[in-house]
Amino acid sequence: MSWLTNFVRPTLKRWMQPRPVRETQWVTCPACGATAFHRDLDANWRICPHCDHHLTLPAERRFALLFDSESWSRIELPGAAADPLRFRDAKRYGERLKEAAALSREAEAVAVAHGRLEGEAAVVAAFEPQFLGGSFGVAAGEALVAAAELAALQDAPLIVVTGSMGPRMQDGALALVQGPRVGLAIKKLAERSLPVIAVLADPAFEAVTDTLLLQADVVLAEPGARLGPPAPDPFAALDTPEFLAPRAGVRDAAAALAAGRVDRIADRRDLKAEIAALLDILRRPVPGATILTYRPKPLISAQDSDA
């Protein structure tokens, strides 16, 4: 009797109860408000099928998007101090890191992998926007430096896909010095004529973005990617209408393209082909191509000077 009472009846009761639909099965587009089944959205690389709005894409999916099938592997990144300043706001920094790791299934805000992109070796560093908004701290800086060193070791190009709310305030001044460190690592790739391509995905707020805009050979941006100052709330939920609300100093990819800060806007579904074509140009310049040299006209002609 106890077995029937304690096991069989509760089990049957659970089976007979209606099962709730998971909240994540249907996703609402923050741009147009339409809903899409999560599997259909994932199959379309998290691009809204109704308005083509590009939602945030996890780092793992970035690797699947850019690398050839089953040709890539992730690298183990150097560890960084979990809480160098013993920072605490509403929660302890260590607690926020644990929650972010559980939510994103990533150890930090940047993941790195190497493999084949259209048959050619490449190194990709991708920001994970669900890990504290992809905020740029000490560990993220270490990851990007490691990615650049790996690219140099493999004589391969480096592709960096950003998606960051800005510098990580919990790391204090240590987060601010990561930009110059990454810049020096990228400079070493330039000295070896290894291409560096930056892909700006929303959000692309200031931190490492400025370094990449200055030093990358080509800067691509996904449609709707926004550039500007760090977000006032680094813990704000992503992919919401509130997150997409206009903010002073923030411009979208189209405005950045018009201002010359971005070289090209590339749809996420075409990103792999775009990068492959660019790498083919950068690594295999046309033999005998004419190099144009700008020769300014003299302000005073020879006849005018004789006169």
PDB file of C-alpha atoms in Angstrom:
ATOM      1  CA  MET A   1       0.000   0.000   0.000  1.00  0.00           C
ATOM      2  CA  SER A   2       2.789   2.423   0.840  1.00  0.00           C
ATOM      3  CA  TRP A   3       4.415   1.813  -2.549  1.00  0.00           C
ATOM      4  CA  LEU A   4       1.139   2.594  -4.340  1.00  0.00           C
ATOM      5  CA  THR A   5       0.534   5.631  -2.170  1.00  0.00           C
ATOM      6  CA  ASN A   6       4.033   7.055  -2.216  1.00  0.00           C
ATOM      7  CA  PHE A   7       5.066   6.335  -5.796  1.00  0.00           C
ATOM      8  CA  VAL A   8       2.428   5.106  -8.231  1.00  0.00           C
ATOM      9  CA  ARG A   9      -0.354   7.563  -7.453  1.00  0.00           C
ATOM     10  CA  PRO A  10       1.866  10.689  -7.429  1.00  0.00           C
ATOM     11  CA  THR A  11       3.443   9.572 -10.702  1.00  0.00           C
ATOM     12  CA  LEU A  12       0.067   9.055 -12.377  1.00  0.00           C
ATOM     13  CA  LYS A  13      -1.106  12.391 -11.025  1.00  0.00           C
ATOM     14  CA  ARG A  14       1.877  14.177 -12.547  1.00  0.00           C
ATOM     15  CA  TRP A  15       1.279  12.496 -15.911  1.00  0.00           C
ATOM     16  CA  MET A  16      -2.380  13.542 -15.927  1.00  0.00           C
ATOM     17  CA  GLN A  17      -1.642  17.192 -15.199  1.00  0.00           C
ATOM     18  CA  PRO A  18      -1.279  19.533 -18.199  1.00  0.00           C
ATOM     19  CA  ARG A  19       2.321  20.415 -18.901  1.00  0.00           C
ATOM     20  CA  PRO A  20       3.038  24.140 -19.031  1.00  0.00           C
ATOM     21  CA  VAL A  21       4.592  25.546 -22.189  1.00  0.00           C
ATOM     22  CA  ARG A  22       8.110  26.797 -21.596  1.00  0.00           C
ATOM     23  CA  GLU A  23       8.445  30.561 -21.774  1.00  0.00           C
ATOM     24  CA  THR A  24      11.382  30.209 -24.143  1.00  0.00           C
ATOM     25  CA  GLN A  25       9.450  28.231 -26.772  1.00  0.00           C
ATOM     26  CA  TRP A  26       7.987  31.402 -28.270  1.00  0.00           C
ATOM     27  CA  VAL A  27      10.181  34.459 -28.694  1.00  0.00           C
ATOM     28  CA  THR A  28       8.830  37.970 -29.187  1.00  0.00           C
ATOM     29  CA  CYS A  29      10.793  40.182 -31.548  1.00  0.00           C
ATOM     30  CA  PRO A  30      11.735  43.392 -29.709  1.00  0.00           C
ATOM     31  CA  ALA A  31      11.602  45.381 -32.957  1.00  0.00           C
ATOM     32  CA  CYS A  32       8.244  44.424 -34.509  1.00  0.00           C
ATOM     33  CA  GLY A  33       6.502  42.585 -31.657  1.00  0.00           C
ATOM     34  CA  ALA A  34       5.798  39.452 -33.710  1.00  0.00           C
ATOM     35  CA  THR A  35       6.363  36.029 -32.166  1.00  0.00           C
ATOM     36  CA  ALA A  36       8.395  33.176 -33.596  1.00  0.00           C
ATOM     37  CA  PHE A  37       8.898  29.595 -32.464  1.00  0.00           C
ATOM     38  CA  HIS A  38      12.319  29.307 -30.862  1.00  0.00           C
ATOM     39  CA  ARG A  39      13.438  26.464 -33.136  1.00  0.00           C
ATOM     40  CA  ASP A  40      12.483  28.398 -36.259  1.00  0.00           C
ATOM     41  CA  LEU A  41      14.310  31.435 -34.905  1.00  0.00           C
ATOM     42  CA  ASP A  42      17.435  29.400 -34.145  1.00  0.00           C
ATOM     43  CA  ALA A  43      17.347  27.816 -37.597  1.00  0.00           C
ATOM     44  CA  ASN A  44      17.341  31.346 -39.051  1.00  0.00           C
ATOM     45  CA  TRP A  45      20.354  32.340 -36.908  1.00  0.00           C
ATOM     46  CA  ARG A  46      18.069  34.313 -34.564  1.00  0.00           C
ATOM     47  CA  ILE A  47      16.900  36.706 -37.263  1.00  0.00           C
ATOM     48  CA  CYS A  48      13.239  37.664 -37.008  1.00  0.00           C
ATOM     49  CA  PRO A  49      11.349  36.044 -39.920  1.00  0.00           C
ATOM     50  CA  HIS A  50       8.910  38.961 -39.969  1.00  0.00           C
ATOM     51  CA  CYS A  51      11.134  42.060 -39.968  1.00  0.00           C
ATOM     52  CA  ASP A  52      14.711  40.701 -40.311  1.00  0.00           C
ATOM     53  CA  HIS A  53      15.740  42.187 -36.980  1.00  0.00           C
ATOM     54  CA  HIS A  54      18.975  40.573 -35.775  1.00  0.00           C
ATOM     55  CA  LEU A  55      18.616  39.349 -32.207  1.00  0.00           C
ATOM     56  CA  THR A  56      21.654  38.552 -30.069  1.00  0.00           C
ATOM     57  CA  LEU A  57      23.425  35.331 -31.038  1.00  0.00           C
ATOM     58  CA  PRO A  58      25.327  33.163 -28.523  1.00  0.00           C
ATOM     59  CA  ALA A  59      29.057  32.667 -29.034  1.00  0.00           C
ATOM     60  CA  GLU A  60      28.631  28.947 -29.684  1.00  0.00           C
ATOM     61  CA  ARG A  61      26.236  29.691 -32.521  1.00  0.00           C
ATOM     62  CA  ARG A  62      28.682  32.262 -33.906  1.00  0.00           C
ATOM     63  CA  PHE A  63      31.253  29.542 -34.317  1.00  0.00           C
ATOM     64  CA  ALA A  64      28.726  27.294 -36.055  1.00  0.00           C
ATOM     65  CA  LEU A  65      27.792  30.195 -38.341  1.00  0.00           C
ATOM     66  CA  LEU A  66      31.322  31.108 -39.429  1.00  0.00           C
ATOM     67  CA  PHE A  67      33.298  27.879 -39.395  1.00  0.00           C
ATOM     68  CA  ASP A  68      32.945  24.989 -41.802  1.00  0.00           C
ATOM     69  CA  SER A  69      30.892  22.129 -40.377  1.00  0.00           C
ATOM     70  CA  GLU A  70      32.737  20.088 -37.727  1.00  0.00           C
ATOM     71  CA  SER A  71      36.037  21.787 -38.573  1.00  0.00           C
ATOM     72  CA  TRP A  72      36.477  23.909 -35.481  1.00  0.00           C
ATOM     73  CA  SER A  73      37.374  23.502 -31.846  1.00  0.00           C
ATOM     74  CA  ARG A  74      37.429  25.857 -28.900  1.00  0.00           C
ATOM     75  CA  ILE A  75      40.584  26.724 -26.996  1.00  0.00           C
ATOM     76  CA  GLU A  76      41.058  26.798 -23.262  1.00  0.00           C
ATOM     77  CA  LEU A  77      41.526  30.392 -22.212  1.00  0.00           C
ATOM     78  CA  PRO A  78      43.851  31.669 -19.495  1.00  0.00           C
ATOM     79  CA  GLY A  79      42.090  32.247 -16.227  1.00  0.00           C
ATOM     80  CA  ALA A  80      41.714  35.647 -14.618  1.00  0.00           C
ATOM     81  CA  ALA A  81      41.067  36.689 -11.048  1.00  0.00           C
ATOM     82  CA  ALA A  82      37.353  36.191 -10.435  1.00  0.00           C
ATOM     83  CA  ASP A  83      36.961  39.253  -8.207  1.00  0.00           C
ATOM     84  CA  PRO A  84      40.175  41.322  -8.140  1.00  0.00           C
ATOM     85  CA  LEU A  85      38.567  44.296  -6.355  1.00  0.00           C
ATOM     86  CA  ARG A  86      36.160  42.322  -4.119  1.00  0.00           C
ATOM     87  CA  PHE A  87      33.397  44.379  -5.720  1.00  0.00           C
ATOM     88  CA  ARG A  88      29.863  44.374  -4.409  1.00  0.00           C
ATOM     89  CA  ASP A  89      26.731  46.259  -5.418  1.00  0.00           C
ATOM     90  CA  ALA A  90      23.295  44.714  -4.946  1.00  0.00           C
ATOM     91  CA  LYS A  91      25.056  41.334  -5.198  1.00  0.00           C
ATOM     92  CA  ARG A  92      28.567  40.091  -4.790  1.00  0.00           C
ATOM     93  CA  TYR A  93      30.528  40.074  -8.031  1.00  0.00           C
ATOM     94  CA  GLY A  94      31.249  36.373  -7.573  1.00  0.00           C
ATOM     95  CA  GLU A  95      27.522  35.656  -7.420  1.00  0.00           C
ATOM     96  CA  ARG A  96      26.924  37.606 -10.619  1.00  0.00           C
ATOM     97  CA  LEU A  97      29.647  35.606 -12.370  1.00  0.00           C
ATOM     98  CA  LYS A  98      28.060  32.320 -11.316  1.00  0.00           C
ATOM     99  CA  GLU A  99      24.619  33.456 -12.475  1.00  0.00           C
ATOM    100  CA  ALA A 100      26.019  34.679 -15.791  1.00  0.00           C
ATOM    101  CA  ALA A 101      27.817  31.379 -16.366  1.00  0.00           C
ATOM    102  CA  ALA A 102      24.623  29.434 -15.675  1.00  0.00           C
ATOM    103  CA  LEU A 103      22.568  31.666 -17.991  1.00  0.00           C
ATOM    104  CA  SER A 104      25.009  31.762 -20.910  1.00  0.00           C
ATOM    105  CA  ARG A 105      26.712  28.392 -20.423  1.00  0.00           C
ATOM    106  CA  GLU A 106      30.009  30.181 -20.960  1.00  0.00           C
ATOM    107  CA  ALA A 107      32.892  30.691 -18.547  1.00  0.00           C
ATOM    108  CA  GLU A 108      33.347  34.337 -19.538  1.00  0.00           C
ATOM    109  CA  ALA A 109      32.174  37.067 -21.895  1.00  0.00           C
ATOM    110  CA  VAL A 110      34.517  36.064 -24.744  1.00  0.00           C
ATOM    111  CA  ALA A 111      35.001  32.613 -26.273  1.00  0.00           C
ATOM    112  CA  VAL A 112      37.701  31.696 -28.803  1.00  0.00           C
ATOM    113  CA  ALA A 113      37.833  28.921 -31.393  1.00  0.00           C
ATOM    114  CA  HIS A 114      39.995  28.015 -34.364  1.00  0.00           C
ATOM    115  CA  GLY A 115      39.136  26.015 -37.439  1.00  0.00           C
ATOM    116  CA  ARG A 116      38.404  26.313 -41.150  1.00  0.00           C
ATOM    117  CA  LEU A 117      36.439  29.088 -42.806  1.00  0.00           C
ATOM    118  CA  GLU A 118      35.695  28.115 -46.408  1.00  0.00           C
ATOM    119  CA  GLY A 119      38.636  25.740 -46.199  1.00  0.00           C
ATOM    120  CA  GLU A 120      41.127  28.277 -44.847  1.00  0.00           C
ATOM    121  CA  ALA A 121      42.499  28.430 -41.304  1.00  0.00           C
ATOM    122  CA  ALA A 122      41.002  31.152 -39.126  1.00  0.00           C
ATOM    123  CA  VAL A 123      40.680  32.176 -35.488  1.00  0.00           C
ATOM    124  CA  VAL A 124      37.388  33.608 -34.231  1.00  0.00           C
ATOM    125  CA  ALA A 125      36.837  35.429 -30.942  1.00  0.00           C
ATOM    126  CA  ALA A 126      33.145  35.907 -30.186  1.00  0.00           C
ATOM    127  CA  PHE A 127      31.554  37.907 -27.397  1.00  0.00           C
ATOM    128  CA  GLU A 128      28.796  36.216 -25.405  1.00  0.00           C
ATOM    129  CA  PRO A 129      26.132  38.907 -24.861  1.00  0.00           C
ATOM    130  CA  GLN A 130      24.289  36.864 -22.234  1.00  0.00           C
ATOM    131  CA  PHE A 131      27.330  36.865 -19.943  1.00  0.00           C
ATOM    132  CA  LEU A 132      26.865  40.139 -18.058  1.00  0.00           C
ATOM    133  CA  GLY A 133      25.938  41.828 -21.320  1.00  0.00           C
ATOM    134  CA  GLY A 134      29.248  40.852 -22.907  1.00  0.00           C
ATOM    135  CA  SER A 135      30.919  43.422 -20.664  1.00  0.00           C
ATOM    136  CA  PHE A 136      34.614  43.864 -21.327  1.00  0.00           C
ATOM    137  CA  GLY A 137      36.807  43.068 -18.347  1.00  0.00           C
ATOM    138  CA  VAL A 138      40.119  41.451 -17.480  1.00  0.00           C
ATOM    139  CA  ALA A 139      39.117  37.953 -18.575  1.00  0.00           C
ATOM    140  CA  ALA A 140      37.762  39.235 -21.897  1.00  0.00           C
ATOM    141  CA  GLY A 141      41.011  41.098 -22.516  1.00  0.00           C
ATOM    142  CA  GLU A 142      43.008  37.955 -21.774  1.00  0.00           C
ATOM    143  CA  ALA A 143      40.816  36.022 -24.209  1.00  0.00           C
ATOM    144  CA  LEU A 144      41.332  38.490 -27.061  1.00  0.00           C
ATOM    145  CA  VAL A 145      45.088  38.617 -26.482  1.00  0.00           C
ATOM    146  CA  ALA A 146      45.155  34.808 -26.506  1.00  0.00           C
ATOM    147  CA  ALA A 147      43.157  34.799 -29.757  1.00  0.00           C
ATOM    148  CA  ALA A 148      45.630  37.186 -31.396  1.00  0.00           C
ATOM    149  CA  GLU A 149      48.585  35.096 -30.221  1.00  0.00           C
ATOM    150  CA  LEU A 150      46.950  31.944 -31.579  1.00  0.00           C
ATOM    151  CA  ALA A 151      46.337  33.639 -34.937  1.00  0.00           C
ATOM    152  CA  ALA A 152      50.011  34.619 -35.089  1.00  0.00           C
ATOM    153  CA  LEU A 153      51.086  31.095 -34.167  1.00  0.00           C
ATOM    154  CA  GLN A 154      48.888  29.540 -36.858  1.00  0.00           C
ATOM    155  CA  ASP A 155      49.606  32.269 -39.435  1.00  0.00           C
ATOM    156  CA  ALA A 156      45.848  32.739 -39.662  1.00  0.00           C
ATOM    157  CA  PRO A 157      43.505  35.732 -39.821  1.00  0.00           C
ATOM    158  CA  LEU A 158      41.633  36.884 -36.741  1.00  0.00           C
ATOM    159  CA  ILE A 159      37.902  37.590 -36.771  1.00  0.00           C
ATOM    160  CA  VAL A 160      36.452  39.335 -33.720  1.00  0.00           C
ATOM    161  CA  VAL A 161      32.673  39.452 -33.291  1.00  0.00           C
ATOM    162  CA  THR A 162      31.716  42.014 -30.675  1.00  0.00           C
ATOM    163  CA  GLY A 163      28.541  42.248 -28.670  1.00  0.00           C
ATOM    164  CA  SER A 164      29.221  44.228 -25.522  1.00  0.00           C
ATOM    165  CA  MET A 165      27.453  46.659 -23.200  1.00  0.00           C
ATOM    166  CA  GLY A 166      30.796  48.323 -22.421  1.00  0.00           C
ATOM    167  CA  PRO A 167      33.609  47.970 -19.879  1.00  0.00           C
ATOM    168  CA  ARG A 168      32.919  45.864 -16.802  1.00  0.00           C
ATOM    169  CA  MET A 169      32.672  48.208 -13.854  1.00  0.00           C
ATOM    170  CA  GLN A 170      33.342  45.410 -11.362  1.00  0.00           C
ATOM    171  CA  ASP A 171      36.919  45.185 -12.676  1.00  0.00           C
ATOM    172  CA  GLY A 172      37.467  48.917 -12.238  1.00  0.00           C
ATOM    173  CA  ALA A 173      40.528  50.454 -13.887  1.00  0.00           C
ATOM    174  CA  LEU A 174      41.758  46.969 -14.758  1.00  0.00           C
ATOM    175  CA  ALA A 175      38.978  46.789 -17.361  1.00  0.00           C
ATOM    176  CA  LEU A 176      39.987  50.108 -18.921  1.00  0.00           C
ATOM    177  CA  VAL A 177      43.560  48.994 -19.666  1.00  0.00           C
ATOM    178  CA  GLN A 178      42.394  45.967 -21.651  1.00  0.00           C
ATOM    179  CA  GLY A 179      41.765  48.049 -24.774  1.00  0.00           C
ATOM    180  CA  PRO A 180      45.425  49.063 -25.166  1.00  0.00           C
ATOM    181  CA  ARG A 181      46.536  45.491 -24.436  1.00  0.00           C
ATOM    182  CA  VAL A 182      44.299  44.158 -27.184  1.00  0.00           C
ATOM    183  CA  GLY A 183      45.489  46.934 -29.484  1.00  0.00           C
ATOM    184  CA  LEU A 184      49.123  45.888 -29.041  1.00  0.00           C
ATOM    185  CA  ALA A 185      48.239  42.260 -29.764  1.00  0.00           C
ATOM    186  CA  ILE A 186      46.421  43.253 -32.962  1.00  0.00           C
ATOM    187  CA  LYS A 187      49.332  45.471 -33.983  1.00  0.00           C
ATOM    188  CA  LYS A 188      51.606  42.412 -33.926  1.00  0.00           C
ATOM    189  CA  LEU A 189      49.267  40.708 -36.398  1.00  0.00           C
ATOM    190  CA  ALA A 190      49.455  43.741 -38.677  1.00  0.00           C
ATOM    191  CA  GLU A 191      53.253  43.568 -38.576  1.00  0.00           C
ATOM    192  CA  ARG A 192      52.983  40.010 -39.902  1.00  0.00           C
ATOM    193  CA  SER A 193      50.432  41.016 -42.572  1.00  0.00           C
ATOM    194  CA  LEU A 194      47.735  38.864 -40.975  1.00  0.00           C
ATOM    195  CA  PRO A 195      44.224  40.231 -41.594  1.00  0.00           C
ATOM    196  CA  VAL A 196      41.995  41.306 -38.738  1.00  0.00           C
ATOM    197  CA  ILE A 197      38.274  41.631 -39.421  1.00  0.00           C
ATOM    198  CA  ALA A 198      35.868  43.089 -36.883  1.00  0.00           C
ATOM    199  CA  VAL A 199      32.163  42.280 -36.924  1.00  0.00           C
ATOM    200  CA  LEU A 200      30.010  44.617 -34.863  1.00  0.00           C
ATOM    201  CA  ALA A 201      26.886  42.943 -33.522  1.00  0.00           C
ATOM    202  CA  ASP A 202      24.350  44.669 -31.331  1.00  0.00           C
ATOM    203  CA  PRO A 203      25.199  45.985 -28.801  1.00  0.00           C
ATOM    204  CA  ALA A 204      28.576  47.384 -29.890  1.00  0.00           C
ATOM    205  CA  PHE A 205      29.148  49.914 -27.150  1.00  0.00           C
ATOM    206  CA  GLU A 206      32.466  51.525 -26.314  1.00  0.00           C
ATOM    207  CA  ALA A 207      35.308  49.428 -24.909  1.00  0.00           C
ATOM    208  CA  VAL A 208      37.035  47.060 -27.276  1.00  0.00           C
ATOM    209  CA  THR A 209      34.894  48.425 -30.124  1.00  0.00           C
ATOM    210  CA  ASP A 210      37.010  51.580 -30.338  1.00  0.00           C
ATOM    211  CA  THR A 211      40.209  49.544 -30.571  1.00  0.00           C
ATOM    212  CA  LEU A 212      38.795  47.420 -33.371  1.00  0.00           C
ATOM    213  CA  LEU A 213      37.461  50.422 -35.287  1.00  0.00           C
ATOM    214  CA  LEU A 214      40.951  51.890 -35.329  1.00  0.00           C
ATOM    215  CA  GLN A 215      43.036  48.784 -35.962  1.00  0.00           C
ATOM    216  CA  ALA A 216      40.960  46.199 -37.829  1.00  0.00           C
ATOM    217  CA  ASP A 217      41.608  45.952 -41.564  1.00  0.00           C
ATOM    218  CA  VAL A 218      37.882  45.765 -42.292  1.00  0.00           C
ATOM    219  CA  VAL A 219      34.948  46.596 -40.022  1.00  0.00           C
ATOM    220  CA  LEU A 220      31.628  44.930 -40.798  1.00  0.00           C
ATOM    221  CA  ALA A 221      28.396  45.541 -38.939  1.00  0.00           C
ATOM    222  CA  GLU A 222      25.210  43.555 -38.726  1.00  0.00           C
ATOM    223  CA  PRO A 223      22.014  45.422 -39.633  1.00  0.00           C
ATOM    224  CA  GLY A 224      20.747  47.390 -36.676  1.00  0.00           C
ATOM    225  CA  ALA A 225      23.948  47.111 -34.648  1.00  0.00           C
ATOM    226  CA  ARG A 226      24.274  50.142 -32.388  1.00  0.00           C
ATOM    227  CA  LEU A 227      27.478  51.978 -31.532  1.00  0.00           C
ATOM    228  CA  GLY A 228      27.859  54.456 -28.725  1.00  0.00           C
ATOM    229  CA  PRO A 229      28.697  55.040 -25.067  1.00  0.00           C
ATOM    230  CA  PRO A 230      28.365  52.220 -22.522  1.00  0.00           C
ATOM    231  CA  ALA A 231      24.870  51.303 -21.424  1.00  0.00           C
ATOM    232  CA  PRO A 232      23.715  53.051 -18.225  1.00  0.00           C
ATOM    233  CA  ASP A 233      22.433  49.729 -16.885  1.00  0.00           C
ATOM    234  CA  PRO A 234      24.999  46.998 -17.615  1.00  0.00           C
ATOM    235  CA  PHE A 235      22.590  44.344 -16.341  1.00  0.00           C
ATOM    236  CA  ALA A 236      19.657  45.349 -18.555  1.00  0.00           C
ATOM    237  CA  ALA A 237      17.835  42.528 -20.302  1.00  0.00           C
ATOM    238  CA  LEU A 238      18.783  42.156 -23.957  1.00  0.00           C
ATOM    239  CA  ASP A 239      16.396  41.690 -26.895  1.00  0.00           C
ATOM    240  CA  THR A 240      13.654  43.808 -25.338  1.00  0.00           C
ATOM    241  CA  PRO A 241      11.875  46.939 -26.635  1.00  0.00           C
ATOM    242  CA  GLU A 242      13.270  48.872 -23.663  1.00  0.00           C
ATOM    243  CA  PHE A 243      16.809  47.892 -24.615  1.00  0.00           C
ATOM    244  CA  LEU A 244      16.254  49.096 -28.194  1.00  0.00           C
ATOM    245  CA  ALA A 245      14.871  52.462 -27.076  1.00  0.00           C
ATOM    246  CA  PRO A 246      16.784  55.478 -28.491  1.00  0.00           C
ATOM    247  CA  ARG A 247      19.567  56.838 -26.285  1.00  0.00           C
ATOM    248  CA  ALA A 248      21.737  59.932 -26.565  1.00  0.00           C
ATOM    249  CA  GLY A 249      25.002  59.322 -28.370  1.00  0.00           C
ATOM    250  CA  VAL A 250      23.979  55.960 -29.819  1.00  0.00           C
ATOM    251  CA  ARG A 251      23.931  55.521 -33.600  1.00  0.00           C
ATOM    252  CA  ASP A 252      22.945  52.498 -35.647  1.00  0.00           C
ATOM    253  CA  ALA A 253      24.996  50.676 -38.272  1.00  0.00           C
ATOM    254  CA  ALA A 254      23.563  52.725 -41.143  1.00  0.00           C
ATOM    255  CA  ALA A 255      24.585  56.004 -39.490  1.00  0.00           C
ATOM    256  CA  ALA A 256      28.014  54.568 -38.655  1.00  0.00           C
ATOM    257  CA  LEU A 257      28.433  53.530 -42.288  1.00  0.00           C
ATOM    258  CA  ALA A 258      27.518  57.012 -43.502  1.00  0.00           C
ATOM    259  CA  ALA A 259      30.030  58.492 -41.047  1.00  0.00           C
ATOM    260  CA  GLY A 260      32.779  56.195 -42.281  1.00  0.00           C
ATOM    261  CA  ARG A 261      33.188  54.255 -39.033  1.00  0.00           C
ATOM    262  CA  VAL A 262      31.983  51.024 -40.643  1.00  0.00           C
ATOM    263  CA  ASP A 263      33.107  49.656 -44.001  1.00  0.00           C
ATOM    264  CA  ARG A 264      30.075  47.539 -44.831  1.00  0.00           C
ATOM    265  CA  ILE A 265      26.788  46.271 -43.405  1.00  0.00           C
ATOM    266  CA  ALA A 266      26.458  42.508 -43.772  1.00  0.00           C
ATOM    267  CA  ASP A 267      23.413  40.377 -43.091  1.00  0.00           C
ATOM    268  CA  ARG A 268      24.197  37.612 -40.613  1.00  0.00           C
ATOM    269  CA  ARG A 269      23.166  34.944 -43.112  1.00  0.00           C
ATOM    270  CA  ASP A 270      25.732  36.273 -45.610  1.00  0.00           C
ATOM    271  CA  LEU A 271      28.459  36.940 -43.069  1.00  0.00           C
ATOM    272  CA  LYS A 272      30.540  33.832 -43.723  1.00  0.00           C
ATOM    273  CA  ALA A 273      30.639  34.444 -47.479  1.00  0.00           C
ATOM    274  CA  GLU A 274      31.449  38.143 -46.945  1.00  0.00           C
ATOM    275  CA  ILE A 275      34.356  37.363 -44.623  1.00  0.00           C
ATOM    276  CA  ALA A 276      35.685  34.618 -46.900  1.00  0.00           C
ATOM    277  CA  ALA A 277      35.698  37.006 -49.868  1.00  0.00           C
ATOM    278  CA  LEU A 278      37.459  39.703 -47.851  1.00  0.00           C
ATOM    279  CA  LEU A 279      40.100  37.289 -46.595  1.00  0.00           C
ATOM    280  CA  ASP A 280      40.707  36.111 -50.141  1.00  0.00           C
ATOM    281  CA  ILE A 281      41.387  39.706 -51.173  1.00  0.00           C
ATOM    282  CA  LEU A 282      43.503  40.564 -48.140  1.00  0.00           C
ATOM    283  CA  ARG A 283      45.640  37.435 -48.227  1.00  0.00           C
ATOM    284  CA  ARG A 284      45.899  37.034 -51.989  1.00  0.00           C
ATOM    285  CA  PRO A 285      46.387  40.458 -53.577  1.00  0.00           C
ATOM    286  CA  VAL A 286      46.021  40.510 -57.357  1.00  0.00           C
ATOM    287  CA  PRO A 287      49.484  40.011 -58.965  1.00  0.00           C
ATOM    288  CA  GLY A 288      50.646  43.062 -60.832  1.00  0.00           C
ATOM    289  CA  ALA A 289      47.773  45.194 -59.600  1.00  0.00           C
ATOM    290  CA  THR A 290      48.316  48.905 -60.072  1.00  0.00           C
ATOM    291  CA  ILE A 291      48.915  50.720 -56.807  1.00  0.00           C
ATOM    292  CA  LEU A 292      47.433  54.191 -56.974  1.00  0.00           C
ATOM    293  CA  THR A 293      49.478  56.947 -55.372  1.00  0.00           C
ATOM    294  CA  TYR A 294      47.977  60.284 -54.489  1.00  0.00           C
ATOM    295  CA  ARG A 295      50.029  63.150 -55.902  1.00  0.00           C
ATOM    296  CA  PRO A 296      48.633  66.525 -54.845  1.00  0.00           C
ATOM    297  CA  LYS A 297      48.659  69.254 -57.443  1.00  0.00           C
ATOM    298  CA  PRO A 298      51.015  72.158 -56.705  1.00  0.00           C
ATOM    299  CA  LEU A 299      49.260  75.228 -55.406  1.00  0.00           C
ATOM    300  CA  ILE A 300      51.276  77.441 -57.800  1.00  0.00           C
ATOM    301  CA  SER A 301      52.022  76.255 -61.308  1.00  0.00           C
ATOM    302  CA  ALA A 302      55.409  76.761 -62.967  1.00  0.00           C
ATOM    303  CA  GLN A 303      53.951  79.377 -65.375  1.00  0.00           C
ATOM    304  CA  ASP A 304      52.450  81.355 -62.503  1.00  0.00           C
ATOM    305  CA  SER A 305      55.764  81.333 -60.654  1.00  0.00           C
ATOM    306  CA  ASP A 306      57.589  82.661 -63.761  1.00  0.00           C
ATOM    307  CA  ALA A 307      55.066  85.427 -64.085  1.00  0.00           C
TER     308      ALA A 307
END
